[in-house]
CSV table of C-alpha atoms in Angstrom, one decimal:
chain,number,residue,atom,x,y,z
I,1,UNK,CA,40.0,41.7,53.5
I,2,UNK,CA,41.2,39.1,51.2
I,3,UNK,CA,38.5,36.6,51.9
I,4,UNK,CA,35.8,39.2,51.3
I,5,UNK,CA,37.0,39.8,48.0
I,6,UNK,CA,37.2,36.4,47.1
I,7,UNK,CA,33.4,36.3,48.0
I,8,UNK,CA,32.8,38.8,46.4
I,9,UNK,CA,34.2,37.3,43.1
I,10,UNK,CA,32.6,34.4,44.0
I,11,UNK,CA,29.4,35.7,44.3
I,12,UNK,CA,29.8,38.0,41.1
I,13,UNK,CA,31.0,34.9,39.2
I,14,UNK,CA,27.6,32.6,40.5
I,15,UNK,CA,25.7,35.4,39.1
I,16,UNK,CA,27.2,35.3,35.7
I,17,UNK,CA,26.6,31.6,35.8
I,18,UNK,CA,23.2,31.7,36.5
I,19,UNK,CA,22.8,34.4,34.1
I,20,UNK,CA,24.3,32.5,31.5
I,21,UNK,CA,22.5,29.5,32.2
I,22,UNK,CA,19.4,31.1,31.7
I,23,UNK,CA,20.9,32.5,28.8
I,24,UNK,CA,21.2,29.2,27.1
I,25,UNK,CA,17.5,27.8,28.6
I,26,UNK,CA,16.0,30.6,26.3
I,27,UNK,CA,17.9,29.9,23.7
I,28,UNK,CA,17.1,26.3,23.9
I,29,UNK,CA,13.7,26.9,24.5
I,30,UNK,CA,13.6,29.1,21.6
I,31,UNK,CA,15.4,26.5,19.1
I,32,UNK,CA,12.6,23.9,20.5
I,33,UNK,CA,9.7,26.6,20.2
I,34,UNK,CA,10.9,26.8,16.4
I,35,UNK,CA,11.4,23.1,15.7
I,36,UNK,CA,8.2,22.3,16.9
I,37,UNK,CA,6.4,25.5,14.9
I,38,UNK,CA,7.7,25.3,11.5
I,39,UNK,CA,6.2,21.9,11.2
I,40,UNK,CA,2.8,22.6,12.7
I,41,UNK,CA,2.8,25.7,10.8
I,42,UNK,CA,3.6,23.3,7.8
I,43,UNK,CA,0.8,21.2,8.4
I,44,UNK,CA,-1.8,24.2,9.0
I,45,UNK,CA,-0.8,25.9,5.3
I,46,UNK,CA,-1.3,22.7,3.3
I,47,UNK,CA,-5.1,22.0,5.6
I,48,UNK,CA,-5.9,25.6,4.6
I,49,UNK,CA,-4.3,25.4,0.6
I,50,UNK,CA,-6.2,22.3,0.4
I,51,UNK,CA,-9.8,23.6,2.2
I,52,UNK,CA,-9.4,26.1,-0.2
I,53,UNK,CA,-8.8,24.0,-3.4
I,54,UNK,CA,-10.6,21.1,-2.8
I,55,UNK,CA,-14.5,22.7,-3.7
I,56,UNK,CA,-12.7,23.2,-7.4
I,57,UNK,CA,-12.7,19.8,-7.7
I,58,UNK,CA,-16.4,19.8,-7.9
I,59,UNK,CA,-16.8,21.8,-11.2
I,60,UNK,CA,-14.1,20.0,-13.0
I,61,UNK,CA,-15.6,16.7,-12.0
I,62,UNK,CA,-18.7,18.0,-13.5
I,63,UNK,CA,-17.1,19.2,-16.7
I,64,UNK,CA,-15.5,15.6,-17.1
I,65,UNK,CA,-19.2,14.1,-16.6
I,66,UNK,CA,-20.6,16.6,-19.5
I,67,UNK,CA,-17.2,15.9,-22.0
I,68,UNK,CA,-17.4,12.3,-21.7
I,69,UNK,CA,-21.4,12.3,-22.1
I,70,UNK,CA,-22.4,9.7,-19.0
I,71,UNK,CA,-23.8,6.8,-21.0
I,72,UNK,CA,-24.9,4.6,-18.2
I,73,UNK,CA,-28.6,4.4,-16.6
I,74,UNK,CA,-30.2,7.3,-14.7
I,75,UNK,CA,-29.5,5.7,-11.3
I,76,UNK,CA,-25.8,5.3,-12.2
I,77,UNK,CA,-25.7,8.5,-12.8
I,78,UNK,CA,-27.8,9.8,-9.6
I,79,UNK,CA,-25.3,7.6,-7.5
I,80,UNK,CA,-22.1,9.1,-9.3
I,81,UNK,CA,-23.2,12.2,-8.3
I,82,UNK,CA,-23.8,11.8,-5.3
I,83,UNK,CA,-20.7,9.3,-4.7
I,84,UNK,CA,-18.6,13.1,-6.3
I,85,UNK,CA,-20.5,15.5,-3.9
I,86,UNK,CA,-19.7,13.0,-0.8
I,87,UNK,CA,-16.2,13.0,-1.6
I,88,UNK,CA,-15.6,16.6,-2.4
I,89,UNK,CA,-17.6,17.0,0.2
I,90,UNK,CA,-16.4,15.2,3.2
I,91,UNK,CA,-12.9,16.4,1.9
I,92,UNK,CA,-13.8,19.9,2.4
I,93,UNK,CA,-15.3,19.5,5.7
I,94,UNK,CA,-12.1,16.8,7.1
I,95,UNK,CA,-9.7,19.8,6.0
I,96,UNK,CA,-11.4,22.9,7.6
I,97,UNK,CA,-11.8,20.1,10.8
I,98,UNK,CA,-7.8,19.6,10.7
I,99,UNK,CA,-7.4,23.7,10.5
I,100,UNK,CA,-8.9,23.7,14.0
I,101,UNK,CA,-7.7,20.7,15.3
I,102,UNK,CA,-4.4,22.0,14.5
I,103,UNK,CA,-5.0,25.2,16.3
I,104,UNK,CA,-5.6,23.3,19.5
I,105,UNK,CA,-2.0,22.9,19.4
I,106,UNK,CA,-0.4,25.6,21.2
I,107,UNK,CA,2.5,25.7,22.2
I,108,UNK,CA,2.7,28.6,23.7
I,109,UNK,CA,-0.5,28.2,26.0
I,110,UNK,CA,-0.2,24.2,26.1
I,111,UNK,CA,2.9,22.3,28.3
I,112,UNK,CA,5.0,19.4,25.8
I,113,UNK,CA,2.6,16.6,27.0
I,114,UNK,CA,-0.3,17.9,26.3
I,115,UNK,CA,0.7,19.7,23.1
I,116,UNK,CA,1.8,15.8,22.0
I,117,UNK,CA,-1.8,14.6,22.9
I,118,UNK,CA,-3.2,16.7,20.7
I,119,UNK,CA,-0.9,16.4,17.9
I,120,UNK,CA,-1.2,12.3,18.6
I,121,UNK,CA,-4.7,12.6,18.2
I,122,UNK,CA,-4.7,15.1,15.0
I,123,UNK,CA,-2.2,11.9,13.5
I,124,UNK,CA,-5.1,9.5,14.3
I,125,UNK,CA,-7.7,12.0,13.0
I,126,UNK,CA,-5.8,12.0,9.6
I,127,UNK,CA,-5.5,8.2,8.9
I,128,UNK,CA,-9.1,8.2,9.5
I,129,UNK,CA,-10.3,10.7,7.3
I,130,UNK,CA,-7.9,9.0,4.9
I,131,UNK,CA,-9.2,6.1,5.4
I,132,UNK,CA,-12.5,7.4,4.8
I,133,UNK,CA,-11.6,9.0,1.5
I,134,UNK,CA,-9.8,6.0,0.3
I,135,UNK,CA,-13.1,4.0,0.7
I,136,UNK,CA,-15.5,6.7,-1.0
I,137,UNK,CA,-12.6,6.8,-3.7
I,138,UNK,CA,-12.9,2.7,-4.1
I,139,UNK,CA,-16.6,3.1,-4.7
I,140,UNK,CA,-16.5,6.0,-6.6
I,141,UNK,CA,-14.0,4.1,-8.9
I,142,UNK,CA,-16.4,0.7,-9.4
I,143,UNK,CA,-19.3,3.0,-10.1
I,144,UNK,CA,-17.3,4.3,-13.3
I,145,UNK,CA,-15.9,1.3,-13.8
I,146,UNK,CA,-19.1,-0.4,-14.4
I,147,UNK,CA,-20.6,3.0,-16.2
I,148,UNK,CA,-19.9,1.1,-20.0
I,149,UNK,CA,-18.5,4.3,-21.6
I,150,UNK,CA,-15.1,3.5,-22.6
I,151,UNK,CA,-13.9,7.3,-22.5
I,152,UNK,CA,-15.3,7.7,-18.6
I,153,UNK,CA,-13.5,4.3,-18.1
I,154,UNK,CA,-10.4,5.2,-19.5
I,155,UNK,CA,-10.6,9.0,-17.6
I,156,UNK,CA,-11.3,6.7,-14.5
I,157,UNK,CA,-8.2,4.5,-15.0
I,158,UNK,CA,-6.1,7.5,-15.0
I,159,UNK,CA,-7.4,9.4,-12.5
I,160,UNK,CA,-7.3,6.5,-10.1
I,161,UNK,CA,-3.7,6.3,-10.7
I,162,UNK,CA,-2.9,10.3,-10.4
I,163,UNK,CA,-5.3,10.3,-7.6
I,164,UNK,CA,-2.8,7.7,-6.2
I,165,UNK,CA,0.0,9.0,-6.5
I,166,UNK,CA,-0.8,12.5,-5.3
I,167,UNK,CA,-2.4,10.5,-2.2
I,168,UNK,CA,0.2,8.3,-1.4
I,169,UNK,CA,2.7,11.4,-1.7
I,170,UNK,CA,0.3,13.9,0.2
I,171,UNK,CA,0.1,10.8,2.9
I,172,UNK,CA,4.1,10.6,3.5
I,173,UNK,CA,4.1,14.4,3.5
I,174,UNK,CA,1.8,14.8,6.1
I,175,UNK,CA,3.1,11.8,8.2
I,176,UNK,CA,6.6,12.6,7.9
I,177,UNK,CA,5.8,16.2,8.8
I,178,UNK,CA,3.9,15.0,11.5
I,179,UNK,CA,6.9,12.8,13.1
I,180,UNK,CA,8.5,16.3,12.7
I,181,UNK,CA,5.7,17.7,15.0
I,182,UNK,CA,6.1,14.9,17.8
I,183,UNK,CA,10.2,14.4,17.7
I,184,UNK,CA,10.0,18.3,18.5
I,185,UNK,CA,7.5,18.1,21.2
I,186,UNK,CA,9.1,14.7,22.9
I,187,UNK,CA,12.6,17.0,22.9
I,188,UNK,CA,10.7,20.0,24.4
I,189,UNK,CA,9.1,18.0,27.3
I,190,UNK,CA,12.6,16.3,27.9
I,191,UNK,CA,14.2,19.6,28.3
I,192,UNK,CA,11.3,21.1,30.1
């Protein structure tokens, strides 16, 4: 009698176990699931704030262009505009792209690895359209540079440098929240 109620207790006590084991695998798996959302959903907001505020650009660049009173030759002026709609442009366009590229990670459909993937290729997605940016940005700056209108120069001068700093902020923003993103997913396919 004694030894079946020792199994008995043994075999109630294995089932709390397990039960609590579980227990703590959801609420690790919920800690991870969180640690690896808040970042991503991070990253989406400031894609969709800045697909959304980027297009204003536009009309203040034009505004500047019409205060100042462009100076230079008639092909200067055809290429600045053009040089301002590329880089609103392709602006735009690279942030709606990182909205969906960023909603290819998920988590809840996706395993760890491939969830890293993704996010390994949004990163090189972003330094590329960076990249890109930077560049239109560096020929965009010589073009008013060399416009001979002392006001668009100076306006250039400082914009370059506020356009700088906001860059190199937004860049350590994104990339920091981005290590976020993959520390969070390498834990979550260690514990998977």
């Amino acid at each position: 009698m004694e030894l079946d109620e020792l199994k008995n207790k043994w075999k109630a006590l294995d089932e709390h176990v397990k039960a609590q084991d579980k227990k703590i695998n959801q609420l690790t798996d919920q800690i991870i699931s969180g640690k690896v959302k808040s970042p991503l959903d991070t990253l989406r907001r400031h894609c969709i704030i800045a697909a959304i505020l980027v297009p204003l650009m536009l009309p203040f660049f034009f505004w500047v262009y019409d205060f100042v009173g462009l100076t230079c030759g008639e092909s200067q002026k055809q290429l600045l505009y053009a040089l301002t709609w590329l880089f609103v442009g392709f602006t735009f366009v690279r942030e709606v792209y990182f909205v969906f590229d960023l909603k290819g990670i998920n988590i809840s459909k996706a395993t760890a690895v491939e969830s890293l993937q993704r996010t390994i290729r949004f990163r090189n997605h972003y330094k590329w359209g960076v990249t890109i940016d930077l560049i239109i940005g560096i020929v965009f700056l010589a073009v008013v540079f060399t416009s001979m209108n002392q006001m668009f120069m100076f306006g250039g001068i400082v914009g370059g440098i506020i356009g700088s700093l906001v860059g190199i902020k937004m860049y350590r923003f994104y990339n920091r929240t981005i290590n976020n993103l993959e520390a969070a997913l390498r834990e979550w396919n260690e514990d998977s």
